[in-house]
Amino acid sequence: MKKLNILNTLSILGRYYKKKLFEIYSSYRKEYGDTFMVPGLFGKRNVVFSFDPEIYEKIYRTEGIWPIRRDLEVVHHYRRVLNPHIFTKGSGLITDQGEAWAYLRTTTNPVMLNPKIIKFYIPRIDNIVQEFVEKIKSIRDPNTFEVPDNFANNISYWAMESTCMIALDTQLGLINHAEKNPEAKEVIDISQQSFELICELTFEPSLWKIIPTTKYKKFIENFDKVTNLIVKYIDAAIERLENDPDSEKPGSEKSVLERLLKIDREVAIALAIDFLFAGVETTSSALTGCLLGLSQNPKSQDILRSEILKILPQKDTHLNADKMKNLPYLRACIKEALRCFPVIIGHFRSTGSNLVFNGYRIPKETDVSMPSQMLLWDEKFYPRPNEFIPERWLRDVEKAAECPRAANVNPFIYLPFGFGPRACIGRRISELELEIALCRLIRNYYVKFDYPEKISYKTTVFNAPDFEQKFNFKDVEV
Ligand code: HEM
């Protein structure tokens, strides 16, 4: 197997220094082929890179019941080595492995993946979205209907507000009063900065395991702020719930936080931190992708609006689980947005058994990076890859007849929420958030975006939109 010379490529003098991760991976692929090894430096492990979906399938099929995803070592180190007094039951779902991970995951699955819980959140999520819809009215230009350049902040506030409601049972009032809550606003800013640092400490040659480098110290400082603030919010939420006379009434529905607290306070803390870490930037990025796809494809937007009008004939019609059941075009739009504007560059696993990749023997516990983003945009797998075509995801073959079908593609390429026992635990909640947001936004507004040349994404732990989000929201009159 070809080995990459990482010092030569990533160092200050290297060809790829300061390039976007997507460009670096694409160049690696061109130069070294579909499978190659990046040697570990300064105490890091070797990582095999693969752009071959058949290898992805082999890995997932043999990963076992406790899959290992060892990609955020510096976060694990922060939690377990530096702050074991906070993370007493493990470092969290994102960073724990083996039995410690399995304990957290089996505790959380019945709460986060319970359809009753998901239904319970519909009105709450809808309230937040309606606030967001009204906010757009107040910030857009009254003549052009264009929102300000920093609309990305408003999307982040919506995502933070929704995730806080799940993780902390708290509404921070960020959508309308971000200035009154500078601490929460800081969490968003610091998190974005921290993702960059995590990425640099993870993917670039760094001595942080040997000596505390400047980036490492900055990362610790940031994470201290975020962690302390979240612990403060959780303590406040716990106190509020403990003093709520309604919470113990028979038949009263319990929120995610209440259910987790019933199991264990420390588990609830670790998970709330994980949810904020994994739920805000991802959901913001996904909604931005949906709005971009729909704004650049007015025909798709019209089809979607007709579907939504059937369940929301009036702008203030209530949403409920029944109405949300049959929305195939909405779901196809979200799927296509996650293909065109993927939230993550790819997946990461350690092999669960000894495997053979294209004739090379890969021992058990080898770290493998699967940057599937390149394949999602590859003509070989998705014909007309640069076009936003929701129809490719429709099951209704008649409606989808005119377009390239996604159903015929290797399913291990398109895994926006991962795969297997370690797949995203927030999937159902984030899909619901996106569905409700799009229902209300497209019901209320014609969304446009007239600046195609400005679109670019920055890749850290997640792909975050990195452009002025000058969307245009004109009222739908019906
Ligand atoms: C569109 C939004 C989102 C996307 C695209 C996304 C994607 C992902 C992906 C790809 C993984 C890794 C899966 C794997 O390794 O197989 C993951 C893990 C995870 N996600 Fe999400 N996610 C989203 C939203 C959320 C939300 C809203 C939450 C929490 C409320 C969340 C919580 C988590 C957690 C805790 C993990 C770690 C699970 C584990 O290792 O057991 N995610 N997510």
Coordinates of C-alpha atoms and ligand atoms in Angstrom, one line a residue:
M1 CA 0.0 0.0 0.0
K2 CA 1.3 3.5 -0.8
K3 CA 2.4 5.6 2.2
L4 CA 2.0 9.3 2.3
N5 CA 4.8 11.6 3.3
I6 CA 2.9 13.7 5.7
L7 CA 5.8 16.1 6.8
N8 CA 6.4 16.9 3.2
T9 CA 2.8 17.6 2.5
L10 CA 1.4 19.4 5.5
S11 CA 4.4 21.3 6.9
I12 CA 4.7 25.0 6.3
L13 CA 6.7 24.4 3.2
G14 CA 4.4 21.6 2.0
R15 CA 2.2 21.8 -1.0
Y16 CA -1.0 21.4 1.0
Y17 CA -0.3 23.8 3.9
K18 CA -3.4 25.9 4.6
K19 CA -5.4 24.2 1.8
K20 CA -9.0 23.1 2.5
L21 CA -9.4 19.6 3.8
F22 CA -11.5 18.6 0.8
E23 CA -8.8 19.8 -1.6
I24 CA -6.1 18.0 0.4
Y25 CA -8.1 14.7 0.3
S26 CA -8.8 15.1 -3.4
S27 CA -5.2 15.6 -4.2
Y28 CA -4.2 12.7 -2.0
R29 CA -6.7 10.5 -3.9
K30 CA -5.3 11.6 -7.3
E31 CA -1.7 11.0 -6.2
Y32 CA -2.0 7.8 -4.1
G33 CA -5.1 6.1 -5.4
D34 CA -8.3 4.9 -3.6
T35 CA -6.5 3.3 -0.6
F36 CA -3.3 4.5 1.1
M37 CA -1.8 4.9 4.5
V38 CA -0.9 8.1 6.3
P39 CA 1.8 7.3 8.9
G40 CA 1.3 8.6 12.4
L41 CA 3.7 11.1 13.8
F42 CA 4.5 12.3 17.3
G43 CA 2.7 9.4 19.0
K44 CA -0.2 9.3 16.6
R45 CA -1.4 6.1 15.1
N46 CA -1.2 5.3 11.4
V47 CA -4.4 5.9 9.5
V48 CA -5.5 4.1 6.3
F49 CA -7.6 6.3 4.0
S50 CA -10.1 4.7 1.7
F51 CA -12.3 6.1 -1.1
D52 CA -13.7 2.6 -1.8
P53 CA -17.4 2.0 -0.7
E54 CA -16.9 -1.8 -0.8
I55 CA -14.2 -1.4 1.9
Y56 CA -16.7 0.8 3.9
E57 CA -19.2 -2.0 3.7
K58 CA -16.5 -4.6 4.9
I59 CA -15.6 -2.3 7.8
Y60 CA -19.2 -1.7 9.0
R61 CA -20.2 -5.3 8.6
T62 CA -17.4 -6.5 10.8
E63 CA -17.2 -3.7 13.3
G64 CA -18.9 -5.7 16.1
I65 CA -21.3 -4.5 18.8
W66 CA -18.9 -1.9 20.3
P67 CA -17.6 0.0 17.2
I68 CA -14.5 2.1 17.8
R69 CA -14.3 5.6 16.4
R70 CA -11.1 7.1 17.7
D71 CA -11.0 10.4 15.9
L72 CA -11.3 13.0 18.7
E73 CA -8.5 11.9 21.0
V74 CA -7.8 15.4 22.2
V75 CA -11.4 15.8 23.4
H76 CA -11.2 12.4 25.2
H77 CA -8.0 13.6 26.8
Y78 CA -9.7 16.8 28.0
R79 CA -12.6 15.0 29.5
R80 CA -11.0 11.9 31.0
V81 CA -7.5 13.0 31.8
L82 CA -8.0 16.6 32.8
N83 CA -11.6 16.6 34.0
P84 CA -12.5 13.2 35.5
H85 CA -14.3 15.0 38.3
I86 CA -16.9 16.2 35.8
F87 CA -16.9 13.2 33.5
T88 CA -17.2 10.6 36.2
K89 CA -19.2 8.0 34.2
G90 CA -17.0 8.2 31.1
S91 CA -16.0 10.9 28.6
G92 CA -19.2 10.8 26.6
L93 CA -20.8 9.1 23.7
I94 CA -18.7 10.9 21.1
T95 CA -15.3 10.0 22.6
D96 CA -15.7 6.9 24.7
Q97 CA -14.9 3.4 23.4
G98 CA -15.7 -0.2 24.4
E99 CA -17.6 -1.0 27.5
A100 CA -17.7 2.7 28.7
W101 CA -19.3 3.7 25.4
A102 CA -21.7 0.8 25.5
Y103 CA -23.0 1.7 29.0
L104 CA -23.8 5.3 27.9
R105 CA -25.3 4.2 24.6
T106 CA -27.6 1.5 26.0
T107 CA -28.7 4.0 28.6
T108 CA -29.4 6.7 26.1
N109 CA -30.9 4.8 23.1
P110 CA -34.3 4.2 24.8
V111 CA -34.6 7.9 25.5
M112 CA -33.3 9.5 22.3
L113 CA -34.8 6.9 19.9
N114 CA -38.2 6.6 21.5
P115 CA -40.9 7.7 19.1
K116 CA -43.1 9.0 22.0
I117 CA -40.3 11.4 22.9
I118 CA -39.9 12.6 19.4
K119 CA -43.7 13.3 19.3
F120 CA -43.5 15.1 22.6
Y121 CA -41.0 17.6 21.1
I122 CA -43.1 18.5 18.0
P123 CA -44.9 21.5 19.6
R124 CA -41.8 22.7 21.3
I125 CA -39.7 22.5 18.2
D126 CA -42.5 24.2 16.2
N127 CA -42.6 27.1 18.7
I128 CA -38.9 27.7 18.3
V129 CA -39.3 27.6 14.5
Q130 CA -42.2 30.0 14.5
E131 CA -40.0 32.5 16.5
F132 CA -37.3 32.0 13.9
V133 CA -39.9 32.7 11.1
E134 CA -41.0 35.9 12.8
K135 CA -37.3 37.0 13.4
I136 CA -36.7 36.8 9.7
K137 CA -39.5 39.3 9.1
S138 CA -37.9 41.7 11.5
I139 CA -34.3 41.5 10.2
R140 CA -34.9 41.4 6.4
D141 CA -34.6 44.5 4.3
P142 CA -38.3 45.7 3.8
N143 CA -37.7 46.4 0.1
T144 CA -35.4 43.7 -1.1
F145 CA -36.5 41.1 1.5
E146 CA -32.8 40.2 1.9
V147 CA -31.5 39.2 5.3
P148 CA -28.2 40.6 6.6
D149 CA -24.8 39.0 5.7
N150 CA -24.5 37.5 9.1
F151 CA -27.7 35.4 8.8
A152 CA -25.6 32.4 9.7
N153 CA -25.7 33.6 13.3
N154 CA -29.5 33.5 13.2
I155 CA -29.4 29.9 11.9
S156 CA -26.9 29.0 14.7
Y157 CA -29.2 30.6 17.3
W158 CA -32.1 28.5 16.0
A159 CA -30.0 25.3 16.2
M160 CA -28.6 26.2 19.6
E161 CA -32.1 27.0 20.9
S162 CA -33.5 23.7 19.6
T163 CA -30.5 21.6 21.0
C164 CA -30.6 23.3 24.4
M165 CA -34.3 22.4 24.7
I166 CA -33.3 18.8 24.2
A167 CA -30.1 18.8 26.2
L168 CA -30.9 21.2 28.9
D169 CA -34.7 21.5 29.0
T170 CA -34.0 25.2 28.7
Q171 CA -34.9 28.0 26.3
L172 CA -32.2 30.6 26.2
G173 CA -34.1 33.2 24.2
L174 CA -31.3 33.4 21.7
I175 CA -33.4 33.9 18.6
N176 CA -34.9 37.2 19.7
H177 CA -32.5 38.3 22.5
A178 CA -29.0 37.0 21.7
E179 CA -27.5 40.2 23.1
K180 CA -29.1 39.5 26.5
N181 CA -27.4 36.2 26.7
P182 CA -23.7 36.8 25.8
E183 CA -22.6 33.7 27.5
A184 CA -24.7 31.4 25.3
K185 CA -23.6 33.4 22.3
E186 CA -20.0 32.9 23.4
V187 CA -20.6 29.1 23.5
I188 CA -21.4 29.2 19.8
D189 CA -18.4 31.3 18.9
I190 CA -16.0 29.3 21.1
S191 CA -17.4 26.0 19.8
Q192 CA -16.7 27.0 16.2
Q193 CA -13.1 28.1 17.2
S194 CA -12.6 24.9 19.1
F195 CA -13.6 22.7 16.2
E196 CA -10.9 24.3 14.2
L197 CA -8.4 23.7 17.0
I198 CA -9.5 20.1 17.4
C199 CA -9.1 19.5 13.7
E200 CA -5.6 21.0 13.7
L201 CA -4.5 19.0 16.8
T202 CA -6.0 15.9 15.2
F203 CA -5.0 16.0 11.6
E204 CA -1.8 18.1 11.5
P205 CA 1.5 17.0 13.0
S206 CA 1.4 18.3 16.6
L207 CA 3.4 17.7 19.7
W208 CA 0.5 18.2 22.1
K209 CA 0.8 14.8 23.6
I210 CA 4.4 15.5 24.5
I211 CA 4.4 19.3 25.4
P212 CA 1.4 21.7 25.7
T213 CA 1.6 23.6 22.4
T214 CA -0.1 27.1 22.0
K215 CA -3.0 25.6 20.1
Y216 CA -3.5 22.9 22.7
K217 CA -3.5 25.5 25.5
K218 CA -6.1 27.6 23.6
F219 CA -8.2 24.5 23.0
I220 CA -8.2 23.7 26.8
E221 CA -9.1 27.3 27.6
N222 CA -12.0 27.2 25.2
F223 CA -13.3 23.9 26.3
D224 CA -13.0 24.9 30.0
K225 CA -15.3 27.9 29.3
V226 CA -17.9 25.8 27.3
T227 CA -17.9 22.9 29.8
N228 CA -18.3 25.1 32.9
L229 CA -21.1 27.0 31.3
I230 CA -23.0 23.9 30.3
V231 CA -22.5 22.4 33.8
K232 CA -24.0 25.7 35.2
Y233 CA -27.0 25.4 32.8
I234 CA -27.5 21.8 33.7
D235 CA -27.4 22.5 37.4
A236 CA -30.0 25.3 36.9
A237 CA -32.2 22.9 34.9
I238 CA -31.9 20.2 37.6
E239 CA -32.9 22.6 40.3
R240 CA -35.9 23.8 38.3
L241 CA -37.1 20.3 37.5
E242 CA -36.7 19.2 41.1
N243 CA -38.9 22.1 42.2
D244 CA -41.5 21.6 39.5
P245 CA -44.6 20.3 41.2
D246 CA -46.0 19.0 37.9
S247 CA -43.1 16.8 37.0
E248 CA -44.1 13.8 39.2
K249 CA -47.8 13.9 38.3
P250 CA -48.9 10.6 36.8
G251 CA -49.3 10.7 33.0
S252 CA -47.1 13.8 32.7
E253 CA -44.7 13.4 29.8
K254 CA -41.0 13.5 30.6
S255 CA -38.4 15.4 28.6
V256 CA -35.0 13.9 27.5
L257 CA -33.2 15.6 30.4
E258 CA -35.7 14.5 33.0
R259 CA -35.5 10.9 31.8
L260 CA -31.7 11.0 31.8
L261 CA -31.6 12.6 35.2
K262 CA -33.7 9.7 36.5
I263 CA -31.0 7.3 35.4
D264 CA -28.0 9.3 36.5
R265 CA -27.0 13.0 37.0
E266 CA -23.4 12.5 35.7
V267 CA -24.6 10.6 32.6
A268 CA -27.1 13.5 32.0
I269 CA -24.2 16.0 32.2
A270 CA -21.9 14.1 29.9
L271 CA -24.7 13.6 27.3
A272 CA -25.8 17.2 27.4
I273 CA -22.3 18.4 26.6
D274 CA -22.2 15.8 23.8
F275 CA -25.5 16.9 22.4
L276 CA -24.4 20.6 22.3
F277 CA -21.1 19.6 20.8
A278 CA -22.6 17.4 18.1
G279 CA -26.0 19.0 17.6
V280 CA -25.6 22.7 16.9
E281 CA -23.1 23.1 14.1
T282 CA -24.4 20.0 12.3
T283 CA -28.0 21.1 12.3
S284 CA -27.1 24.7 11.3
S285 CA -25.0 23.4 8.5
A286 CA -27.8 21.0 7.3
L287 CA -30.4 23.8 7.3
T288 CA -28.2 26.1 5.4
G289 CA -27.6 23.3 2.8
C290 CA -31.4 22.8 2.5
L291 CA -32.0 26.5 2.0
L292 CA -29.3 26.8 -0.6
G293 CA -30.5 23.8 -2.5
L294 CA -34.1 25.0 -2.5
S295 CA -33.3 28.7 -3.2
Q296 CA -31.2 27.8 -6.3
N297 CA -33.9 25.4 -7.6
P298 CA -37.3 27.2 -7.5
K299 CA -39.0 24.3 -9.3
S300 CA -38.2 22.0 -6.4
Q301 CA -39.2 24.7 -4.0
D302 CA -42.6 25.0 -5.6
I303 CA -43.2 21.2 -5.5
L304 CA -42.2 21.2 -1.9
R305 CA -44.5 24.2 -1.1
S306 CA -47.5 22.3 -2.7
E307 CA -46.8 19.3 -0.5
I308 CA -46.5 21.5 2.6
L309 CA -49.7 23.5 1.8
K310 CA -51.7 20.3 2.1
I311 CA -50.7 20.0 5.8
L312 CA -50.5 23.7 6.5
P313 CA -53.4 25.3 4.6
Q314 CA -53.1 28.3 6.9
K315 CA -49.8 29.8 8.1
D316 CA -50.9 29.3 11.7
T317 CA -52.2 25.7 11.3
H318 CA -50.8 23.5 14.1
L319 CA -48.3 20.7 13.3
N320 CA -48.6 17.3 14.8
A321 CA -47.1 13.8 14.3
D322 CA -50.0 12.8 12.0
K323 CA -49.5 15.7 9.7
M324 CA -45.7 15.1 9.6
K325 CA -46.1 11.5 8.5
N326 CA -46.6 11.7 4.8
L327 CA -44.1 14.3 3.4
P328 CA -42.0 12.3 0.9
Y329 CA -40.8 15.3 -1.1
L330 CA -39.7 17.2 2.0
R331 CA -37.7 14.2 3.1
A332 CA -36.2 13.8 -0.4
C333 CA -35.1 17.5 -0.3
I334 CA -33.4 17.1 3.0
K335 CA -31.6 13.9 1.7
E336 CA -30.5 15.7 -1.4
A337 CA -29.3 18.7 0.6
L338 CA -27.2 16.4 2.8
R339 CA -25.7 14.9 -0.4
C340 CA -24.9 18.2 -2.1
F341 CA -23.8 20.0 1.1
P342 CA -22.7 17.2 3.4
V343 CA -22.3 18.1 7.1
I344 CA -19.3 15.9 7.6
I345 CA -16.4 15.1 5.2
G346 CA -16.6 11.4 6.1
H347 CA -16.5 8.7 8.7
F348 CA -14.0 7.1 10.9
R349 CA -13.6 3.6 12.4
S350 CA -11.1 1.2 13.7
T351 CA -11.4 -2.2 12.1
G352 CA -13.2 -4.7 14.2
S353 CA -11.4 -7.8 12.7
N354 CA -8.5 -8.6 10.5
L355 CA -9.5 -7.6 7.0
V356 CA -8.1 -7.5 3.4
F357 CA -8.4 -4.3 1.4
N358 CA -7.6 -4.7 -2.3
G359 CA -5.0 -7.4 -1.5
Y360 CA -3.5 -5.6 1.5
R361 CA -3.8 -7.2 5.0
I362 CA -5.3 -4.8 7.5
P363 CA -5.0 -5.9 11.1
K364 CA -7.8 -5.6 13.6
E365 CA -7.9 -2.1 15.3
T366 CA -6.4 -0.2 12.4
D367 CA -7.8 3.3 12.2
V368 CA -9.5 3.9 8.8
S369 CA -10.7 7.3 7.5
M370 CA -13.6 7.1 5.0
P371 CA -13.9 10.5 3.3
S372 CA -17.2 9.8 1.5
Q373 CA -17.8 13.4 0.6
M374 CA -15.7 12.9 -2.5
L375 CA -17.9 10.0 -3.5
L376 CA -21.2 11.9 -3.0
W377 CA -20.0 14.4 -5.6
D378 CA -18.6 11.7 -7.9
E379 CA -20.3 11.3 -11.3
K380 CA -19.6 7.6 -11.2
F381 CA -22.0 7.1 -8.3
Y382 CA -24.4 10.1 -8.6
P383 CA -25.0 11.2 -12.2
R384 CA -25.3 15.0 -12.5
P385 CA -23.6 15.3 -9.1
N386 CA -23.6 19.1 -9.0
E387 CA -27.4 19.4 -9.5
F388 CA -29.9 19.5 -6.7
I389 CA -32.3 16.7 -7.7
P390 CA -34.6 15.7 -4.7
E391 CA -36.4 13.3 -7.1
R392 CA -33.4 10.9 -7.1
W393 CA -34.5 9.9 -3.5
L394 CA -38.2 9.3 -4.2
R395 CA -39.5 5.8 -3.8
D396 CA -42.4 6.6 -6.2
V397 CA -40.7 5.3 -9.3
E398 CA -43.1 7.2 -11.6
K399 CA -42.2 10.6 -10.2
A400 CA -38.6 9.8 -10.1
A401 CA -38.5 8.3 -13.6
E402 CA -36.8 11.3 -15.3
C403 CA -33.8 11.5 -13.0
P404 CA -30.8 9.4 -11.8
R405 CA -32.0 7.1 -9.0
A406 CA -30.1 7.0 -5.7
A407 CA -31.5 3.6 -4.9
N408 CA -29.1 2.0 -7.3
V409 CA -26.0 3.4 -5.6
N410 CA -23.9 1.5 -3.0
P411 CA -25.7 2.4 0.2
F412 CA -22.4 2.7 2.1
I413 CA -21.5 6.0 0.3
Y414 CA -24.5 8.0 1.5
L415 CA -24.5 7.8 5.3
P416 CA -25.1 11.3 6.6
F417 CA -25.8 10.1 10.1
G418 CA -23.3 7.2 10.1
F419 CA -24.1 3.5 10.4
G420 CA -24.6 0.7 12.9
P421 CA -24.7 0.8 16.7
R422 CA -22.6 4.0 16.7
A423 CA -24.7 6.0 14.2
C424 CA -25.9 9.5 15.2
I425 CA -28.1 9.3 18.3
G426 CA -29.6 12.7 17.5
R427 CA -30.8 11.6 14.0
R428 CA -34.5 11.5 14.7
I429 CA -34.5 14.8 16.6
S430 CA -32.4 16.6 14.0
E431 CA -34.5 15.3 11.1
L432 CA -37.6 16.5 12.9
E433 CA -36.0 19.9 13.5
L434 CA -35.1 20.2 9.9
E435 CA -38.5 19.0 8.7
I436 CA -40.4 21.5 10.9
A437 CA -38.1 24.4 10.0
L438 CA -38.5 23.7 6.3
C439 CA -42.3 23.3 6.6
R440 CA -42.7 26.7 8.2
L441 CA -40.0 28.5 6.2
I442 CA -41.2 27.3 2.8
R443 CA -44.9 27.8 3.8
N444 CA -44.2 31.4 4.8
Y445 CA -41.5 32.5 2.3
Y446 CA -40.2 32.2 -1.3
V447 CA -36.5 31.7 -0.5
K448 CA -33.9 33.0 -3.0
F449 CA -30.1 33.3 -3.0
D450 CA -28.5 35.3 -5.7
Y451 CA -24.8 35.0 -5.0
P452 CA -23.7 31.6 -6.4
E453 CA -20.0 32.6 -6.7
K454 CA -19.7 33.2 -2.9
I455 CA -20.6 29.7 -1.7
S456 CA -17.8 27.9 0.2
Y457 CA -17.7 25.5 3.2
K458 CA -15.0 25.3 5.8
T459 CA -14.2 21.8 7.1
T460 CA -13.2 21.3 10.7
V461 CA -14.9 18.5 12.7
F462 CA -17.9 19.4 10.6
N463 CA -18.5 21.2 7.3
A464 CA -19.6 24.7 8.2
P465 CA -20.9 27.2 5.7
D466 CA -18.4 30.0 5.2
F467 CA -20.1 32.6 3.1
E468 CA -22.3 35.6 3.5
Q469 CA -25.8 34.1 3.8
K470 CA -27.7 36.8 1.8
F471 CA -30.9 34.8 1.5
N472 CA -33.9 36.5 0.3
F473 CA -37.3 35.8 2.1
K474 CA -40.3 37.1 0.3
D475 CA -43.8 36.4 1.8
V476 CA -46.0 33.7 0.4
E477 CA -49.3 35.5 0.2
V478 CA -51.7 32.5 0.4
Ligands
HEM1 C1 -28.1 17.2 10.6 C2 -27.7 17.0 11.8 C3 -26.7 15.9 12.2 C4 -25.8 15.1 11.4 C5 -25.6 15.2 9.9 C6 -25.1 14.3 12.3 C7 -24.2 13.3 11.9 C8 -23.6 12.5 12.8 C9 -22.6 11.5 12.4 C10 -22.1 11.2 11.0 C11 -22.2 10.8 13.5 C12 -21.1 9.7 13.6 C13 -21.9 8.4 13.3 C14 -21.0 7.2 13.1 O1 -19.8 7.2 13.5 O2 -21.4 6.2 12.5 C15 -22.9 11.4 14.6 C16 -22.7 11.0 15.9 C17 -23.4 11.6 17.0 N1 -24.3 12.6 16.9 FE1 -25.0 13.5 15.3 N2 -25.6 14.5 13.6 C18 -26.5 15.5 13.6 C19 -27.2 16.0 14.6 C20 -27.1 15.6 15.9 C21 -27.9 16.1 17.0 C22 -29.0 17.2 16.9 C23 -27.4 15.5 18.2 C24 -27.9 15.6 19.6 C25 -29.0 16.2 20.0 C26 -26.4 14.6 17.8 C27 -25.7 13.8 18.6 C28 -24.7 12.9 18.2 C29 -23.9 12.1 19.2 C30 -24.0 12.1 20.7 C31 -23.1 11.2 18.4 C32 -22.1 10.2 18.9 C33 -22.9 8.8 18.9 C34 -22.0 7.6 19.3 O3 -20.8 7.6 19.0 O4 -22.6 6.7 19.9 N3 -26.2 14.7 16.4 N4 -23.7 12.4 14.2

